[in-house]
CSV table of C-alpha atoms in Angstrom, one decimal:
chain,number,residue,atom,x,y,z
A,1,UNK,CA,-77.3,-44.0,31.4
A,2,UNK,CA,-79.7,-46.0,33.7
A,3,UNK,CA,-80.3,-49.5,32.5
A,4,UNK,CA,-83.8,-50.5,32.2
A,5,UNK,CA,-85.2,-53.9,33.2
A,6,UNK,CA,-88.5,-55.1,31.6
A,7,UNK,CA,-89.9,-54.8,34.9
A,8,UNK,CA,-88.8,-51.7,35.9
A,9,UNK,CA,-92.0,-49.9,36.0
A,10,UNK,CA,-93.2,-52.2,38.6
A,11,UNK,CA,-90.5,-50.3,41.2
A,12,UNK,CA,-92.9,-48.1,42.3
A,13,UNK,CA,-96.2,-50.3,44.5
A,14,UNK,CA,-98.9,-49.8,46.8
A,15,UNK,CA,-100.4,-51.7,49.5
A,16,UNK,CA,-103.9,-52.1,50.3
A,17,UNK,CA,-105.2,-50.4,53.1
A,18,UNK,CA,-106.7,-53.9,54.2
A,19,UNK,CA,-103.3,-55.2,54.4
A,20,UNK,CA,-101.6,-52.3,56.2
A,21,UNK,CA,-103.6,-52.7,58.9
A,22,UNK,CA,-103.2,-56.9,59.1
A,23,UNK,CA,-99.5,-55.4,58.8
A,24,UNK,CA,-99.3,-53.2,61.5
A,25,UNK,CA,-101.1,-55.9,63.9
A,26,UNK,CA,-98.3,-58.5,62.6
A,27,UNK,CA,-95.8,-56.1,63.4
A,28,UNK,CA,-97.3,-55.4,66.8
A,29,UNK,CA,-97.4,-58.9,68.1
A,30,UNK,CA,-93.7,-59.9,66.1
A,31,UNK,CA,-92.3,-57.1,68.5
A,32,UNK,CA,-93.0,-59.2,70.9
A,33,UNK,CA,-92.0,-62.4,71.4
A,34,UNK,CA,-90.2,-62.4,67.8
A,35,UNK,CA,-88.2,-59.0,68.7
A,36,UNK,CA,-84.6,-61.3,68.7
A,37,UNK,CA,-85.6,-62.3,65.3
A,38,UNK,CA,-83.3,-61.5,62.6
A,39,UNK,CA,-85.6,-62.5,59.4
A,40,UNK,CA,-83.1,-61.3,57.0
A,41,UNK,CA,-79.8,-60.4,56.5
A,42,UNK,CA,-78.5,-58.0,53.7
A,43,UNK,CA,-75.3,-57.6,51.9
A,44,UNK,CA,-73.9,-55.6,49.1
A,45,UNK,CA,-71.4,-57.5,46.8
A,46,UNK,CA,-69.5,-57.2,43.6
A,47,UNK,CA,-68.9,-59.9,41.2
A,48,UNK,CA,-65.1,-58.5,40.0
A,49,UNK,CA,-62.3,-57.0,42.4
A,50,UNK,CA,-62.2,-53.4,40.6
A,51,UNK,CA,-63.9,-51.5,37.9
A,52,UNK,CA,-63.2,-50.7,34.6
A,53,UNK,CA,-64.0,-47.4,32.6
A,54,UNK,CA,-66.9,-47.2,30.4
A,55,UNK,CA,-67.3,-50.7,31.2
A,56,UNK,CA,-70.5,-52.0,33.3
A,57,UNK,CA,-69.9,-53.9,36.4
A,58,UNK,CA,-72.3,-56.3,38.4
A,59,UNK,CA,-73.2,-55.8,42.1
A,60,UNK,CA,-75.9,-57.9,44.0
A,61,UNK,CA,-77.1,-57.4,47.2
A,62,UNK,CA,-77.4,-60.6,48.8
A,63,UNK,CA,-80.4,-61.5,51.1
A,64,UNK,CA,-80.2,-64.4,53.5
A,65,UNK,CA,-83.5,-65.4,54.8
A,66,UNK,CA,-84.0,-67.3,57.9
A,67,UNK,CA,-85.6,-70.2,58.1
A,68,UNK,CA,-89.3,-70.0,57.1
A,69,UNK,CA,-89.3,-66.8,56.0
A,70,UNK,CA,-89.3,-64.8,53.2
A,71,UNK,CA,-89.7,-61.9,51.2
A,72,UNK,CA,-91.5,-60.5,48.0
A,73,UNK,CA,-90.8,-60.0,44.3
A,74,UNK,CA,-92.2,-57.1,42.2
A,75,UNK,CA,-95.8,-58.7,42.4
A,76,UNK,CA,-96.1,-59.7,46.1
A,77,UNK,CA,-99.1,-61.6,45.7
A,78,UNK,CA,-102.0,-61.3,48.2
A,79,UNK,CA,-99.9,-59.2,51.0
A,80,UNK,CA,-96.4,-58.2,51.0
A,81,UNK,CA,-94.4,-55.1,49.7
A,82,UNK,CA,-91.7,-55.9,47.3
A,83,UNK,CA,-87.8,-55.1,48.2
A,84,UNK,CA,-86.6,-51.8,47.2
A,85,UNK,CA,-83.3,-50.5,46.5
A,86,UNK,CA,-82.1,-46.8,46.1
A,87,UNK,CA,-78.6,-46.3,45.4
A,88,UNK,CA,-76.5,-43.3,45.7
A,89,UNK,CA,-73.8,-43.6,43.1
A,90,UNK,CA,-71.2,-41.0,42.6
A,91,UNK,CA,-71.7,-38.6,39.4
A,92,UNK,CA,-71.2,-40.6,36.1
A,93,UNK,CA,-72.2,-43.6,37.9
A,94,UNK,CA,-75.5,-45.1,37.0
A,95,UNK,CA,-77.2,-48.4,38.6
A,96,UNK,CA,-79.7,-50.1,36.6
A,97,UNK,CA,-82.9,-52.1,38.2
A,98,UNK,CA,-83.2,-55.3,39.6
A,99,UNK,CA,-83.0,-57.8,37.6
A,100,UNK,CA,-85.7,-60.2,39.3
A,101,UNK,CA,-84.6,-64.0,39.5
A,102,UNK,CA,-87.4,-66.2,39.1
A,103,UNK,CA,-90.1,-65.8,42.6
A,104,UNK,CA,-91.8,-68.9,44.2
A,105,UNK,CA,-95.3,-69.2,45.5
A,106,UNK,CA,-95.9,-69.3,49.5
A,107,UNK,CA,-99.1,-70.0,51.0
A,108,UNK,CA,-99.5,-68.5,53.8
A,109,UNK,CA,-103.1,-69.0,55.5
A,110,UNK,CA,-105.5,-68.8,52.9
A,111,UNK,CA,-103.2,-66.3,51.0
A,112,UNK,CA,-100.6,-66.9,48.5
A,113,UNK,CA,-97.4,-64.6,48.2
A,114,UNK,CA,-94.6,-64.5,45.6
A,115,UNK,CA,-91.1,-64.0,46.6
A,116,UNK,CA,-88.0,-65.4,48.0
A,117,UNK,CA,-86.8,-67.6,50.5
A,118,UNK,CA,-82.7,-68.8,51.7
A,119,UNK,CA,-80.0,-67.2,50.1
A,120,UNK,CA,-80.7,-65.3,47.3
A,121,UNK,CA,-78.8,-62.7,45.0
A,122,UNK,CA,-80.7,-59.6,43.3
A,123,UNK,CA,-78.5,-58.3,40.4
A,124,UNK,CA,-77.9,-54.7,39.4
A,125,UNK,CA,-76.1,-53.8,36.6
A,126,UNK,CA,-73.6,-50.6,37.4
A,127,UNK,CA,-72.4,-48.5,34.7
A,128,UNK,CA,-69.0,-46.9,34.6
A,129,UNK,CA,-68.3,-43.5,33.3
A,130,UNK,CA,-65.5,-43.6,30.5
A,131,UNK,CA,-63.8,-40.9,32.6
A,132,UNK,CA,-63.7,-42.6,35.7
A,133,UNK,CA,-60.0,-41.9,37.4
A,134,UNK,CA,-57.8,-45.2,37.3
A,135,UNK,CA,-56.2,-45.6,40.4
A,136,UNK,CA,-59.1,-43.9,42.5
A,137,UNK,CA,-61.5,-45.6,44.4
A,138,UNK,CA,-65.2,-45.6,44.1
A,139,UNK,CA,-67.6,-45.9,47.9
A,140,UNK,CA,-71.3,-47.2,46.5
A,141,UNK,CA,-73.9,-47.1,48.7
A,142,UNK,CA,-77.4,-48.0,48.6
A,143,UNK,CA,-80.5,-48.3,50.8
A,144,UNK,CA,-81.9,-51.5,51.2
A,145,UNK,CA,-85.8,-52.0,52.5
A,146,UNK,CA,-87.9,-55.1,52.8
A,147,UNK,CA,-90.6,-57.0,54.3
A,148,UNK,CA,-89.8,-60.4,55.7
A,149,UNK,CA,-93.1,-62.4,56.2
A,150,UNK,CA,-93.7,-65.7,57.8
A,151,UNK,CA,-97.2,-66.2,59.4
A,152,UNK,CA,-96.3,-62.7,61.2
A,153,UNK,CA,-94.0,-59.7,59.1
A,154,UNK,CA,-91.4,-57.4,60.2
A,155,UNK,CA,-90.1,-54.8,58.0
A,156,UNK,CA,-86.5,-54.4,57.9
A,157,UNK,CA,-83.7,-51.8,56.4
A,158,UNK,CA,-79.9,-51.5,55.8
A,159,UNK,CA,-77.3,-49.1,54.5
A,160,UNK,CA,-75.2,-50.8,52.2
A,161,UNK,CA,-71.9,-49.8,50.7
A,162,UNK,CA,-69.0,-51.1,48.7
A,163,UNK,CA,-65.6,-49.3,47.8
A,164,UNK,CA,-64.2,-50.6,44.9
A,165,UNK,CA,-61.0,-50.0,42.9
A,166,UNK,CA,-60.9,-48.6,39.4
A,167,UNK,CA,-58.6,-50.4,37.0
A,168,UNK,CA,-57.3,-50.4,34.0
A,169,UNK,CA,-57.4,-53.8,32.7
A,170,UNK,CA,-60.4,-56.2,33.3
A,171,UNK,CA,-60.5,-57.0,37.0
A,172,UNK,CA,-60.3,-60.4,38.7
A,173,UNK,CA,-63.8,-62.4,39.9
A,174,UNK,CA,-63.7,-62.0,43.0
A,175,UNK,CA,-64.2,-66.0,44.4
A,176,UNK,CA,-66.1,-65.3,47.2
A,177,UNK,CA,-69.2,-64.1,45.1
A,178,UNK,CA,-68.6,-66.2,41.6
A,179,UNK,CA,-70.9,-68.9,42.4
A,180,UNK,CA,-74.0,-66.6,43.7
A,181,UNK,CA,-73.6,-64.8,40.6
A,182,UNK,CA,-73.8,-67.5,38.5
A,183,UNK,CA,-76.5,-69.4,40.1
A,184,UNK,CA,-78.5,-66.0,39.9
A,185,UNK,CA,-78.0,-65.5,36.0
A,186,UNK,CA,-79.6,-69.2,35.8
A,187,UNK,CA,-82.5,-68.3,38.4
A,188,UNK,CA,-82.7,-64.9,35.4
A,189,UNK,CA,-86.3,-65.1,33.7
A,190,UNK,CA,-84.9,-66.2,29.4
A,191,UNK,CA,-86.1,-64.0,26.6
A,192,UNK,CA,-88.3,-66.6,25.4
A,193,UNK,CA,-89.2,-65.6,21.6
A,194,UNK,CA,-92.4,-66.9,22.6
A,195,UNK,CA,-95.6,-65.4,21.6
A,196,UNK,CA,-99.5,-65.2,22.6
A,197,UNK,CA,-102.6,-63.5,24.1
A,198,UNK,CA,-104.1,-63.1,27.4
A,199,UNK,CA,-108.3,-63.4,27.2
A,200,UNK,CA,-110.2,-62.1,29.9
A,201,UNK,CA,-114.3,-63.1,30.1
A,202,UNK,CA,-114.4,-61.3,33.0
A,203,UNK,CA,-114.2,-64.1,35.9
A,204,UNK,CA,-111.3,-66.3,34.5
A,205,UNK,CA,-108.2,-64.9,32.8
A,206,UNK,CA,-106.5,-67.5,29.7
A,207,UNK,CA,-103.4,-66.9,28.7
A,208,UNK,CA,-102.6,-68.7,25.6
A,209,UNK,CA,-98.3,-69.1,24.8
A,210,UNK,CA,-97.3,-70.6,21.4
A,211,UNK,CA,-93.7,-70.9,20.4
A,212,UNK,CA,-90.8,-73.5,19.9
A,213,UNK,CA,-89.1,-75.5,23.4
A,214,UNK,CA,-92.0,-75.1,25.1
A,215,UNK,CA,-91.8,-76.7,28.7
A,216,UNK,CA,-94.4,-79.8,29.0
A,217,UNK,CA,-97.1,-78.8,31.4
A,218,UNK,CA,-96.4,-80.9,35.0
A,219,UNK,CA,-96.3,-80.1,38.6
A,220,UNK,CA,-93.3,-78.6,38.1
A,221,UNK,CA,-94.4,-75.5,36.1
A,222,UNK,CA,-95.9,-72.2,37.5
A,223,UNK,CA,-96.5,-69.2,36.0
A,224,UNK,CA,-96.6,-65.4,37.7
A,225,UNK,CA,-98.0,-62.0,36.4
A,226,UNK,CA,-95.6,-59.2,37.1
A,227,UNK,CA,-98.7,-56.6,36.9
A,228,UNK,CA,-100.4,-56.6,40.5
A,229,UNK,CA,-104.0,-56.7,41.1
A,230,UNK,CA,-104.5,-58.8,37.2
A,231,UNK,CA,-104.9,-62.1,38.1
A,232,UNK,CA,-105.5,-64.3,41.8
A,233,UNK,CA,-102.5,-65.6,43.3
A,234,UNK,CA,-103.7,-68.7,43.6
A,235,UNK,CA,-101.6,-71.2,41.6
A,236,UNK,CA,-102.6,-71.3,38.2
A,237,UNK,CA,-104.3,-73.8,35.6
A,238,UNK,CA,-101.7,-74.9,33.4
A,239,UNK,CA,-102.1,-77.4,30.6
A,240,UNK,CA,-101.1,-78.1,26.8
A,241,UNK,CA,-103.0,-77.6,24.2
A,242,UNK,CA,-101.9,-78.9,21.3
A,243,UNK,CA,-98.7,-76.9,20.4
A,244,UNK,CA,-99.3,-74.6,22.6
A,245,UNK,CA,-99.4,-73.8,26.6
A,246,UNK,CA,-102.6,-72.2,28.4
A,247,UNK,CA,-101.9,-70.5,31.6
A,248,UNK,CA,-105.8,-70.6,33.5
A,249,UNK,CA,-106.3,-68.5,36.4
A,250,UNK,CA,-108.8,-66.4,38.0
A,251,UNK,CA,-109.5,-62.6,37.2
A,252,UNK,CA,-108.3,-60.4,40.7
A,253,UNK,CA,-110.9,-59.4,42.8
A,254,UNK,CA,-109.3,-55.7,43.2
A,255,UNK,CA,-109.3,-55.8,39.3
A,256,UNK,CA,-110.1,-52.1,38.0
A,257,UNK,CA,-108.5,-51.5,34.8
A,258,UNK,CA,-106.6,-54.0,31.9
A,259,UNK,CA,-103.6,-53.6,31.1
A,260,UNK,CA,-102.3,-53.2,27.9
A,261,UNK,CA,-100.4,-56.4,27.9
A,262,UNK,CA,-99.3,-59.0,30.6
A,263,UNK,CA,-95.6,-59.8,31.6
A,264,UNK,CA,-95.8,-63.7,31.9
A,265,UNK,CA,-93.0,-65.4,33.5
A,266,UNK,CA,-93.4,-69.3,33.4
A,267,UNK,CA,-91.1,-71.5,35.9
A,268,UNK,CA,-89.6,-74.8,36.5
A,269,UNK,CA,-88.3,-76.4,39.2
A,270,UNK,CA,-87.8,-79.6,37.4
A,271,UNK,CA,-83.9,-79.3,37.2
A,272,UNK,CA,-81.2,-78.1,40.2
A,273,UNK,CA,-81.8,-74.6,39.8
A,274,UNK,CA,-85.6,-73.2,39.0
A,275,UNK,CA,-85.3,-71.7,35.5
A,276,UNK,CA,-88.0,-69.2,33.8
A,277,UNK,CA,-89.1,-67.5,31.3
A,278,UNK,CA,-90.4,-64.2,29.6
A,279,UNK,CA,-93.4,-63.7,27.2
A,280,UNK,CA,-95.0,-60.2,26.9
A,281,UNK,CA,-98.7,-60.7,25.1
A,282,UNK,CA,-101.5,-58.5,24.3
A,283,UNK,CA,-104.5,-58.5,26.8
A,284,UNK,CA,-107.7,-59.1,25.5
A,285,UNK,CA,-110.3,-57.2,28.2
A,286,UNK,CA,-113.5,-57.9,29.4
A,287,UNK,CA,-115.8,-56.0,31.5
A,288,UNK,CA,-113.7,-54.5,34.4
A,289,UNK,CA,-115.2,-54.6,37.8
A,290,UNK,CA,-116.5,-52.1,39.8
A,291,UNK,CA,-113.5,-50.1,41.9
């Protein structure tokens, strides 16, 4: 059975027509002088040497930005496309969604886009059949696409694949990978327990978050919307009131219908590794703007 992220039906996005065509002139003019550019590299990994039956295994595919560049989450801010993966796993097999580490904010221009910059690990869960032969050995593959933006974009793709070993006793870690792992279940977006509601007046969207261990408001915290074309991208208001945290930004100017509710992750980068979490709320609408 496929494993379902609390994102996952954000896979699925669309681009603006404005920004396919500032795309396609980016692209044009990066073929030129930029065509030795290699923006980003891509790499599918496993955390353990074999797999188990019936047991669920972690694979990753590992992207390694150059310098300066990056690419884009499951809300890409003002431009961007987030990366996609589509696996082909053999029958029984079953690979789950991405499960997002926390973005960062680039401004680029004027604009602001969410995503990802240096090395950086997206994990996907991949579920073992209970039947799967011991002994045999298992090729996943899966097709990897991206944008990789700097002031100019080049899209990019890869065919992945990974043969593994199926075992009968829990497999080793495998060394190599233990540490990217790791550091990406840190960089993983925490079930908060948190609770709230997002108002909109129909120029300014408040989201209000109430809860225990809530972070202290500082320069260190951001906050992202994983529903596209909500909120701006602009870096949002974020203050204490009280016992609880407000999250101020403005409403999006391609705004055309409310969402039922609003997939808040707040961030930190006040510690060695940016940590975030998850609240869900209710969304409160006001008058939606003209399409």
């Amino acid at each position: 059975m496929t494993m379902r992220h609390p994102f996952a039906f954000f896979r699925r996005v669309r681009c603006s027509g404005i920004f396919l065509l500032a795309f396609a002139a980016s692209a044009h003019a990066a073929s030129g002088e930029d065509a030795e550019i290699t923006p980003l590299q891509a790499e599918l990994v496993a955390e353990h040497a074999a797999l188990v039956p019936g047991g669920t295994s972690s694979l990753g595919v590992r992207l390694r930005h150059a310098p300066h560049w990056h690419s884009y989450w499951i809300n890409p801010g003002d431009s961007g496309l987030p990366t996609t993966l589509a696996w082909s796993p053999p029958p029984g097999y079953a690979a789950g969604e991405v499960e997002w580490p926390v973005p960062k904010r680039f401004g680029v221009g004027g604009l602001y886009n969410i995503g990802y910059e240096g090395d950086v690990l997206l994990p996907v869960a991949l579920s073992v059949p209970a039947d799967a032969a011991v002994g045999s050995n298992v090729h996943l593959a899966v097709a990897v696409k991206w944008l990789a933006c700097r002031e100019e974009c080049i899209p990019g793709k890869a065919s992945l694949s990974l043969d593994l070993p199926v075992a009968a006793e829990p497999p080793r870690i495998d060394a190599r990978w233990s540490a990217a792992f790791a550091q990406a279940r840190l960089a993983q977006p925490q079930a908060s327990g948190w609770s709230g509601s997002a108002h909109d007046d129909g120029a300014r969207i408040v989201v209000r978050v109430e809860g225990t261990s809530l972070p202290p408001a500082s320069a260190a915290l951001d906050a992202f919307v994983a529903q596209r074309k909500v909120v701006g991208n602009a870096p949002p208001s974020i203050r204490r009131e009280g016992d609880a945290l407000l999250v101020e930004t403005a409403r999006s100017e391609y705004f055309t219908q409310a969402p039922a509710q609003l997939d808040l992750v707040v961030t930190t980068t006040d510690g060695r590794t940016p940590r975030g979490w998850h609240v869900r709320v209710p969304y409160a609408a006001g008058t939606a703007s003209a399409p």
